[in-house]
PDB file of C-alpha atoms and ligand atoms in Angstrom:
ATOM      1  CA  MET A   1     -37.183 -56.224  87.682  1.00 78.00           C
ATOM      2  CA  ASN A   2     -38.889 -56.866  84.508  1.00 83.00           C
ATOM      3  CA  ASP A   3     -37.610 -56.168  81.111  1.00 93.00           C
ATOM      4  CA  ILE A   4     -39.696 -53.065  80.718  1.00 96.00           C
ATOM      5  CA  ALA A   5     -38.109 -51.743  84.043  1.00 96.00           C
ATOM      6  CA  LEU A   6     -34.674 -52.719  83.221  1.00 96.00           C
ATOM      7  CA  ASN A   7     -35.016 -51.192  79.673  1.00 97.00           C
ATOM      8  CA  ILE A   8     -36.056 -47.714  81.317  1.00 97.00           C
ATOM      9  CA  SER A   9     -33.382 -47.700  83.661  1.00 96.00           C
ATOM     10  CA  VAL A  10     -30.650 -48.375  81.220  1.00 96.00           C
ATOM     11  CA  LEU A  11     -32.314 -45.528  78.972  1.00 97.00           C
ATOM     12  CA  LYS A  12     -32.390 -43.182  81.877  1.00 96.00           C
ATOM     13  CA  SER A  13     -28.715 -43.900  82.330  1.00 96.00           C
ATOM     14  CA  GLN A  14     -28.005 -42.999  78.893  1.00 96.00           C
ATOM     15  CA  ILE A  15     -29.901 -39.755  78.518  1.00 97.00           C
ATOM     16  CA  PRO A  16     -29.289 -36.548  80.486  1.00 97.00           C
ATOM     17  CA  PRO A  17     -31.914 -36.002  83.059  1.00 96.00           C
ATOM     18  CA  SER A  18     -32.750 -32.741  81.345  1.00 97.00           C
ATOM     19  CA  VAL A  19     -34.052 -34.604  78.399  1.00 98.00           C
ATOM     20  CA  ARG A  20     -37.595 -35.884  79.035  1.00 98.00           C
ATOM     21  CA  ILE A  21     -38.347 -39.312  77.812  1.00 98.00           C
ATOM     22  CA  VAL A  22     -41.882 -40.224  76.130  1.00 98.00           C
ATOM     23  CA  ALA A  23     -42.406 -43.670  76.488  1.00 98.00           C
ATOM     24  CA  VAL A  24     -44.117 -44.683  73.274  1.00 98.00           C
ATOM     25  CA  SER A  25     -46.794 -47.369  74.065  1.00 98.00           C
ATOM     26  CA  LYS A  26     -48.616 -47.450  70.782  1.00 97.00           C
ATOM     27  CA  THR A  27     -49.764 -50.897  70.024  1.00 96.00           C
ATOM     28  CA  LYS A  28     -48.624 -52.322  73.643  1.00 96.00           C
ATOM     29  CA  SER A  29     -50.997 -53.341  76.245  1.00 96.00           C
ATOM     30  CA  VAL A  30     -52.405 -51.955  79.570  1.00 97.00           C
ATOM     31  CA  SER A  31     -49.882 -54.546  81.434  1.00 97.00           C
ATOM     32  CA  ASP A  32     -46.698 -53.363  79.509  1.00 97.00           C
ATOM     33  CA  ILE A  33     -47.861 -49.558  80.201  1.00 98.00           C
ATOM     34  CA  MET A  34     -48.281 -50.494  83.950  1.00 98.00           C
ATOM     35  CA  ASN A  35     -44.712 -52.293  84.070  1.00 97.00           C
ATOM     36  CA  ALA A  36     -43.202 -48.882  82.841  1.00 98.00           C
ATOM     37  CA  TYR A  37     -45.417 -46.942  85.276  1.00 98.00           C
ATOM     38  CA  ASN A  38     -44.590 -49.079  88.321  1.00 97.00           C
ATOM     39  CA  ALA A  39     -40.835 -48.427  87.354  1.00 96.00           C
ATOM     40  CA  GLY A  40     -41.801 -44.859  87.946  1.00 97.00           C
ATOM     41  CA  HIS A  41     -42.259 -43.657  84.362  1.00 98.00           C
ATOM     42  CA  ARG A  42     -45.114 -41.105  84.045  1.00 98.00           C
ATOM     43  CA  ILE A  43     -44.948 -39.927  80.262  1.00 98.00           C
ATOM     44  CA  PHE A  44     -46.388 -41.759  77.406  1.00 98.00           C
ATOM     45  CA  GLY A  45     -47.105 -41.174  73.869  1.00 98.00           C
ATOM     46  CA  GLU A  46     -49.778 -42.652  71.496  1.00 98.00           C
ATOM     47  CA  ASN A  47     -50.623 -41.741  67.956  1.00 97.00           C
ATOM     48  CA  ARG A  48     -54.102 -43.122  67.568  1.00 97.00           C
ATOM     49  CA  VAL A  49     -57.154 -41.471  69.309  1.00 98.00           C
ATOM     50  CA  GLN A  50     -59.156 -44.400  69.716  1.00 97.00           C
ATOM     51  CA  GLU A  51     -56.487 -46.562  71.049  1.00 98.00           C
ATOM     52  CA  LEU A  52     -55.537 -43.644  73.750  1.00 98.00           C
ATOM     53  CA  LEU A  53     -59.022 -43.569  74.796  1.00 98.00           C
ATOM     54  CA  ASP A  54     -59.304 -47.155  75.270  1.00 97.00           C
ATOM     55  CA  LYS A  55     -56.126 -47.239  77.408  1.00 98.00           C
ATOM     56  CA  LYS A  56     -56.283 -44.131  79.431  1.00 97.00           C
ATOM     57  CA  ASP A  57     -59.598 -45.133  80.870  1.00 96.00           C
ATOM     58  CA  GLN A  58     -57.944 -48.240  82.244  1.00 98.00           C
ATOM     59  CA  LEU A  59     -54.677 -46.473  83.662  1.00 98.00           C
ATOM     60  CA  PRO A  60     -53.985 -44.146  86.396  1.00 98.00           C
ATOM     61  CA  GLY A  61     -54.898 -40.489  86.140  1.00 97.00           C
ATOM     62  CA  ASP A  62     -51.577 -38.898  86.743  1.00 98.00           C
ATOM     63  CA  ILE A  63     -50.140 -40.504  83.399  1.00 98.00           C
ATOM     64  CA  GLU A  64     -48.931 -37.487  81.301  1.00 98.00           C
ATOM     65  CA  TRP A  65     -50.263 -38.244  77.702  1.00 98.00           C
ATOM     66  CA  HIS A  66     -48.659 -37.040  74.826  1.00 98.00           C
ATOM     67  CA  MET A  67     -50.366 -37.146  71.274  1.00 98.00           C
ATOM     68  CA  ILE A  68     -47.585 -37.966  69.019  1.00 98.00           C
ATOM     69  CA  GLY A  69     -49.200 -39.112  65.609  1.00 97.00           C
ATOM     70  CA  HIS A  70     -51.479 -37.236  63.035  1.00 96.00           C
ATOM     71  CA  LEU A  71     -54.517 -35.702  64.493  1.00 97.00           C
ATOM     72  CA  GLN A  72     -57.830 -35.845  62.686  1.00 96.00           C
ATOM     73  CA  SER A  73     -59.410 -32.293  63.246  1.00 95.00           C
ATOM     74  CA  ASN A  74     -62.967 -33.951  64.209  1.00 96.00           C
ATOM     75  CA  LYS A  75     -61.204 -35.955  66.923  1.00 97.00           C
ATOM     76  CA  VAL A  76     -59.451 -33.257  68.694  1.00 97.00           C
ATOM     77  CA  LYS A  77     -62.368 -32.778  71.144  1.00 96.00           C
ATOM     78  CA  TYR A  78     -61.923 -36.547  72.542  1.00 96.00           C
ATOM     79  CA  ILE A  79     -58.491 -36.128  73.891  1.00 96.00           C
ATOM     80  CA  LEU A  80     -58.417 -32.652  74.687  1.00 94.00           C
ATOM     81  CA  PRO A  81     -59.906 -32.645  78.304  1.00 90.00           C
ATOM     82  CA  PHE A  82     -56.942 -34.925  79.367  1.00 95.00           C
ATOM     83  CA  VAL A  83     -54.174 -34.876  77.073  1.00 97.00           C
ATOM     84  CA  CYS A  84     -50.970 -33.030  78.257  1.00 97.00           C
ATOM     85  CA  MET A  85     -49.445 -31.893  75.007  1.00 98.00           C
ATOM     86  CA  ILE A  86     -50.298 -32.462  71.253  1.00 98.00           C
ATOM     87  CA  GLN A  87     -47.005 -32.898  69.620  1.00 98.00           C
ATOM     88  CA  SER A  88     -48.193 -33.279  66.269  1.00 98.00           C
ATOM     89  CA  VAL A  89     -49.943 -30.128  65.031  1.00 98.00           C
ATOM     90  CA  ASP A  90     -49.105 -30.302  61.303  1.00 96.00           C
ATOM     91  CA  SER A  91     -51.501 -27.486  59.693  1.00 96.00           C
ATOM     92  CA  PRO A  92     -52.893 -24.117  60.530  1.00 96.00           C
ATOM     93  CA  ARG A  93     -56.293 -25.351  60.537  1.00 96.00           C
ATOM     94  CA  LEU A  94     -55.489 -28.307  63.001  1.00 97.00           C
ATOM     95  CA  LEU A  95     -54.255 -25.732  65.519  1.00 98.00           C
ATOM     96  CA  SER A  96     -57.122 -23.299  65.028  1.00 97.00           C
ATOM     97  CA  ILE A  97     -59.643 -26.293  65.695  1.00 97.00           C
ATOM     98  CA  ILE A  98     -57.484 -27.392  68.820  1.00 98.00           C
ATOM     99  CA  ASN A  99     -57.851 -23.811  70.003  1.00 98.00           C
ATOM    100  CA  VAL A 100     -61.852 -23.884  69.544  1.00 97.00           C
ATOM    101  CA  GLU A 101     -61.881 -27.100  71.466  1.00 96.00           C
ATOM    102  CA  ALA A 102     -59.630 -25.859  74.230  1.00 97.00           C
ATOM    103  CA  GLU A 103     -61.575 -22.356  74.616  1.00 96.00           C
ATOM    104  CA  LYS A 104     -64.728 -24.583  74.947  1.00 94.00           C
ATOM    105  CA  SER A 105     -63.104 -26.820  77.982  1.00 91.00           C
ATOM    106  CA  GLY A 106     -61.910 -23.486  79.402  1.00 93.00           C
ATOM    107  CA  CYS A 107     -58.054 -24.783  79.121  1.00 94.00           C
ATOM    108  CA  THR A 108     -54.813 -23.963  77.512  1.00 96.00           C
ATOM    109  CA  ILE A 109     -53.084 -26.992  75.580  1.00 98.00           C
ATOM    110  CA  ASP A 110     -49.382 -27.278  75.190  1.00 98.00           C
ATOM    111  CA  CYS A 111     -48.360 -28.122  71.526  1.00 98.00           C
ATOM    112  CA  LEU A 112     -45.472 -28.715  69.363  1.00 98.00           C
ATOM    113  CA  LEU A 113     -45.003 -27.620  65.812  1.00 98.00           C
ATOM    114  CA  GLN A 114     -44.279 -30.802  63.701  1.00 98.00           C
ATOM    115  CA  PHE A 115     -41.918 -30.230  61.174  1.00 97.00           C
ATOM    116  CA  HIS A 116     -41.250 -32.253  57.935  1.00 95.00           C
ATOM    117  CA  ILE A 117     -37.324 -32.935  58.071  1.00 94.00           C
ATOM    118  CA  ALA A 118     -37.387 -36.484  56.670  1.00 92.00           C
ATOM    119  CA  LYS A 119     -36.685 -37.343  52.993  1.00 88.00           C
ATOM    120  CA  GLU A 120     -39.830 -39.753  52.989  1.00 85.00           C
ATOM    121  CA  GLU A 121     -42.851 -38.130  51.289  1.00 79.00           C
ATOM    122  CA  THR A 122     -45.399 -39.496  53.907  1.00 67.00           C
ATOM    123  CA  LYS A 123     -44.688 -37.834  57.092  1.00 63.00           C
ATOM    124  CA  PHE A 124     -46.607 -34.948  58.015  1.00 84.00           C
ATOM    125  CA  GLY A 125     -45.426 -31.566  59.152  1.00 93.00           C
ATOM    126  CA  PHE A 126     -44.605 -27.887  58.303  1.00 96.00           C
ATOM    127  CA  ASP A 127     -41.780 -26.520  56.651  1.00 94.00           C
ATOM    128  CA  LEU A 128     -40.097 -23.115  57.954  1.00 94.00           C
ATOM    129  CA  GLU A 129     -41.818 -21.197  55.543  1.00 95.00           C
ATOM    130  CA  ASP A 130     -45.227 -22.373  56.307  1.00 94.00           C
ATOM    131  CA  VAL A 131     -44.778 -21.795  59.983  1.00 97.00           C
ATOM    132  CA  THR A 132     -43.528 -18.282  59.341  1.00 97.00           C
ATOM    133  CA  HIS A 133     -46.511 -17.689  57.409  1.00 96.00           C
ATOM    134  CA  LEU A 134     -48.565 -19.252  60.269  1.00 97.00           C
ATOM    135  CA  LEU A 135     -46.897 -17.272  63.189  1.00 97.00           C
ATOM    136  CA  GLU A 136     -47.130 -13.986  61.135  1.00 97.00           C
ATOM    137  CA  SER A 137     -50.792 -14.640  60.464  1.00 96.00           C
ATOM    138  CA  GLU A 138     -53.512 -12.495  61.996  1.00 94.00           C
ATOM    139  CA  ASP A 139     -55.296 -15.666  62.657  1.00 92.00           C
ATOM    140  CA  PHE A 140     -52.410 -16.990  64.712  1.00 95.00           C
ATOM    141  CA  ASN A 141     -52.451 -13.938  67.071  1.00 92.00           C
ATOM    142  CA  ARG A 142     -56.443 -14.688  68.022  1.00 94.00           C
ATOM    143  CA  LEU A 143     -55.398 -18.040  69.045  1.00 97.00           C
ATOM    144  CA  LYS A 144     -55.462 -17.731  72.892  1.00 96.00           C
ATOM    145  CA  ASN A 145     -56.018 -21.315  74.103  1.00 98.00           C
ATOM    146  CA  VAL A 146     -52.979 -23.104  72.482  1.00 98.00           C
ATOM    147  CA  ASN A 147     -49.317 -22.772  73.980  1.00 98.00           C
ATOM    148  CA  ILE A 148     -46.538 -23.310  71.623  1.00 98.00           C
ATOM    149  CA  CYS A 149     -43.914 -24.973  73.355  1.00 98.00           C
ATOM    150  CA  GLY A 150     -41.512 -25.968  70.468  1.00 98.00           C
ATOM    151  CA  VAL A 151     -41.057 -28.067  67.450  1.00 98.00           C
ATOM    152  CA  MET A 152     -41.172 -31.785  66.705  1.00 98.00           C
ATOM    153  CA  GLY A 153     -39.650 -33.874  64.094  1.00 97.00           C
ATOM    154  CA  MET A 154     -38.883 -37.355  62.894  1.00 96.00           C
ATOM    155  CA  ALA A 155     -35.840 -38.103  60.955  1.00 96.00           C
ATOM    156  CA  THR A 156     -35.563 -40.302  57.618  1.00 95.00           C
ATOM    157  CA  PHE A 157     -35.890 -43.803  58.480  1.00 92.00           C
ATOM    158  CA  THR A 158     -32.282 -45.057  57.812  1.00 93.00           C
ATOM    159  CA  ASP A 159     -29.462 -46.978  59.300  1.00 93.00           C
ATOM    160  CA  ASP A 160     -26.921 -43.996  57.971  1.00 96.00           C
ATOM    161  CA  MET A 161     -26.816 -41.662  60.665  1.00 96.00           C
ATOM    162  CA  VAL A 162     -25.046 -39.049  58.487  1.00 97.00           C
ATOM    163  CA  PRO A 163     -28.571 -37.613  57.169  1.00 96.00           C
ATOM    164  CA  VAL A 164     -30.397 -38.278  60.389  1.00 98.00           C
ATOM    165  CA  ARG A 165     -27.767 -36.049  62.044  1.00 98.00           C
ATOM    166  CA  GLU A 166     -28.295 -33.450  59.428  1.00 98.00           C
ATOM    167  CA  GLU A 167     -32.083 -33.386  59.781  1.00 97.00           C
ATOM    168  CA  PHE A 168     -31.914 -33.025  63.703  1.00 98.00           C
ATOM    169  CA  LYS A 169     -29.493 -30.134  62.956  1.00 98.00           C
ATOM    170  CA  PHE A 170     -31.880 -28.575  60.525  1.00 98.00           C
ATOM    171  CA  LEU A 171     -34.732 -29.213  63.008  1.00 98.00           C
ATOM    172  CA  ARG A 172     -32.694 -27.321  66.028  1.00 98.00           C
ATOM    173  CA  ASN A 173     -31.953 -24.504  63.633  1.00 98.00           C
ATOM    174  CA  CYS A 174     -35.444 -23.942  62.845  1.00 98.00           C
ATOM    175  CA  PHE A 175     -36.316 -24.079  66.691  1.00 98.00           C
ATOM    176  CA  ILE A 176     -33.529 -21.250  67.035  1.00 98.00           C
ATOM    177  CA  THR A 177     -34.678 -19.320  64.142  1.00 97.00           C
ATOM    178  CA  LEU A 178     -38.321 -19.242  65.307  1.00 98.00           C
ATOM    179  CA  LYS A 179     -37.036 -18.366  69.147  1.00 98.00           C
ATOM    180  CA  GLU A 180     -35.405 -15.298  67.883  1.00 98.00           C
ATOM    181  CA  LYS A 181     -37.942 -14.078  65.601  1.00 97.00           C
ATOM    182  CA  TYR A 182     -41.517 -14.920  67.423  1.00 97.00           C
ATOM    183  CA  PHE A 183     -40.656 -16.364  70.857  1.00 97.00           C
ATOM    184  CA  LYS A 184     -37.930 -14.484  72.411  1.00 96.00           C
ATOM    185  CA  GLU A 185     -39.915 -13.406  75.426  1.00 95.00           C
ATOM    186  CA  LYS A 186     -41.645 -16.647  75.812  1.00 95.00           C
ATOM    187  CA  GLU A 187     -40.103 -18.907  78.320  1.00 96.00           C
ATOM    188  CA  GLN A 188     -42.388 -21.850  77.466  1.00 97.00           C
ATOM    189  CA  PHE A 189     -41.157 -22.123  73.866  1.00 98.00           C
ATOM    190  CA  LYS A 190     -38.346 -24.503  74.514  1.00 98.00           C
ATOM    191  CA  GLU A 191     -38.770 -27.864  73.270  1.00 98.00           C
ATOM    192  CA  ILE A 192     -37.176 -29.843  70.348  1.00 98.00           C
ATOM    193  CA  SER A 193     -38.786 -33.344  70.278  1.00 98.00           C
ATOM    194  CA  MET A 194     -36.652 -35.318  68.152  1.00 98.00           C
ATOM    195  CA  GLY A 195     -35.018 -38.963  68.688  1.00 98.00           C
ATOM    196  CA  MET A 196     -36.449 -42.331  68.515  1.00 98.00           C
ATOM    197  CA  SER A 197     -35.221 -45.708  69.623  1.00 97.00           C
ATOM    198  CA  GLY A 198     -32.574 -45.841  66.693  1.00 96.00           C
ATOM    199  CA  ASP A 199     -31.455 -42.424  66.745  1.00 97.00           C
ATOM    200  CA  TYR A 200     -32.074 -40.890  69.961  1.00 98.00           C
ATOM    201  CA  HIS A 201     -28.288 -40.688  70.765  1.00 97.00           C
ATOM    202  CA  ILE A 202     -27.781 -38.530  67.799  1.00 98.00           C
ATOM    203  CA  ALA A 203     -30.770 -36.725  68.609  1.00 98.00           C
ATOM    204  CA  VAL A 204     -29.641 -35.721  72.173  1.00 98.00           C
ATOM    205  CA  GLU A 205     -26.069 -34.487  70.816  1.00 98.00           C
ATOM    206  CA  GLU A 206     -28.061 -32.369  68.581  1.00 98.00           C
ATOM    207  CA  GLY A 207     -30.087 -30.794  71.262  1.00 98.00           C
ATOM    208  CA  SER A 208     -33.047 -32.649  71.647  1.00 98.00           C
ATOM    209  CA  THR A 209     -35.007 -31.986  74.666  1.00 98.00           C
ATOM    210  CA  ILE A 210     -37.649 -34.584  74.542  1.00 98.00           C
ATOM    211  CA  VAL A 211     -37.156 -37.900  72.860  1.00 98.00           C
ATOM    212  CA  ARG A 212     -39.773 -40.307  71.897  1.00 98.00           C
ATOM    213  CA  ILE A 213     -38.936 -43.764  72.580  1.00 98.00           C
ATOM    214  CA  GLY A 214     -40.862 -46.789  71.628  1.00 98.00           C
ATOM    215  CA  SER A 215     -39.315 -50.322  70.547  1.00 97.00           C
ATOM    216  CA  LEU A 216     -36.475 -49.702  73.003  1.00 97.00           C
ATOM    217  CA  ILE A 217     -38.581 -49.709  76.262  1.00 97.00           C
ATOM    218  CA  PHE A 218     -41.279 -52.072  75.069  1.00 97.00           C
ATOM    219  CA  GLY A 219     -39.851 -54.315  72.723  1.00 93.00           C
ATOM    220  CA  ARG A 220     -40.401 -54.549  68.843  1.00 89.00           C
ATOM    221  CA  ARG A 221     -43.953 -53.975  67.637  1.00 87.00           C
ATOM    222  CA  GLY A 222     -45.861 -56.171  65.148  1.00 77.00           C
ATOM    223  CA  THR A 223     -46.001 -55.476  61.638  1.00 61.00           C
ATOM    224  CA  ARG A 224     -48.786 -52.458  61.895  1.00 54.00           C
ATOM    225  CA  LEU A 225     -47.165 -49.558  60.036  1.00 50.00           C
ATOM    226  CA  ALA A 226     -46.122 -46.657  62.493  1.00 46.00           C
TER     227      ALA A 226
HETATM  228  C1  PLP B 301     -43.726 -44.893  66.907  1.00 64.50           C
HETATM  229  C2  PLP B 301     -43.352 -43.452  67.116  1.00 64.50           C
HETATM  230  C3  PLP B 301     -42.067 -43.153  68.079  1.00 64.50           C
HETATM  231  C4  PLP B 301     -41.294 -44.345  68.463  1.00 64.50           C
HETATM  232  O1  PLP B 301     -40.689 -45.089  67.507  1.00 64.50           O
HETATM  233  P1  PLP B 301     -39.747 -46.326  68.077  1.00 64.50           P
HETATM  234  O2  PLP B 301     -38.759 -46.576  66.863  1.00 64.50           O
HETATM  235  O3  PLP B 301     -40.396 -47.380  68.458  1.00 64.50           O
HETATM  236  O4  PLP B 301     -38.895 -45.508  69.261  1.00 64.50           O
HETATM  237  C5  PLP B 301     -41.637 -41.944  68.002  1.00 64.50           C
HETATM  238  N1  PLP B 301     -42.316 -40.947  67.427  1.00 64.50           N
HETATM  239  C6  PLP B 301     -43.322 -41.160  66.817  1.00 64.50           C
HETATM  240  C7  PLP B 301     -44.289 -39.870  66.071  1.00 64.50           C
HETATM  241  C8  PLP B 301     -43.882 -42.449  66.534  1.00 64.50           C
HETATM  242  O5  PLP B 301     -44.850 -42.561  65.764  1.00 64.50           O
END
């Protein structure tokens, strides 16, 4: 077994099977991804459109790609035909554009609403008020080609798990509030994507349904930011 296959099997032994693992392969090579693929893994996450496009053409077609990084509106059309889920919907405008492109392609695309839960200023995302506003707007009701499946968030980057746990609790509460108020009848609204290499165990304890794990599977990345 290679290191990547081993890392995946260790991770799977520590995470309940009901929690999906997105292997975050940003900056990693096609052969690294193939190691994970050959170990049976099928769900991968990337945060840059160009990198995703370059890689997916060299990889098997049954990979489920998740877009997890900030997405510029003008790039939506390139990933829409094949991407499985856009986890990083962080503005009403982006959501409308995804809807327009999905309509053109005749498909419906699964999306998560990204919440800003961390203390850092630089992370994208909604707060609960923004989302309430969005979901109550008339524009939202016209969006027929986006399927809102839940929420996503990134905790503050720190070794102190006390605030991290609070942020995950907060995200789960946002999910519950939205579920009650807007998605009670909608079975697909069930995902809470939270937890990365350094904090996934806390996230799972706090109710995560999707963890996004990069360095713990593929090893540390270089110095490129995010
Ligand atoms: C890079 C990244 C991850 C994974 O980070 P690791 O700490 O390497 O596990 C998860 N989510 C998002 C949005 C990322 O950009």
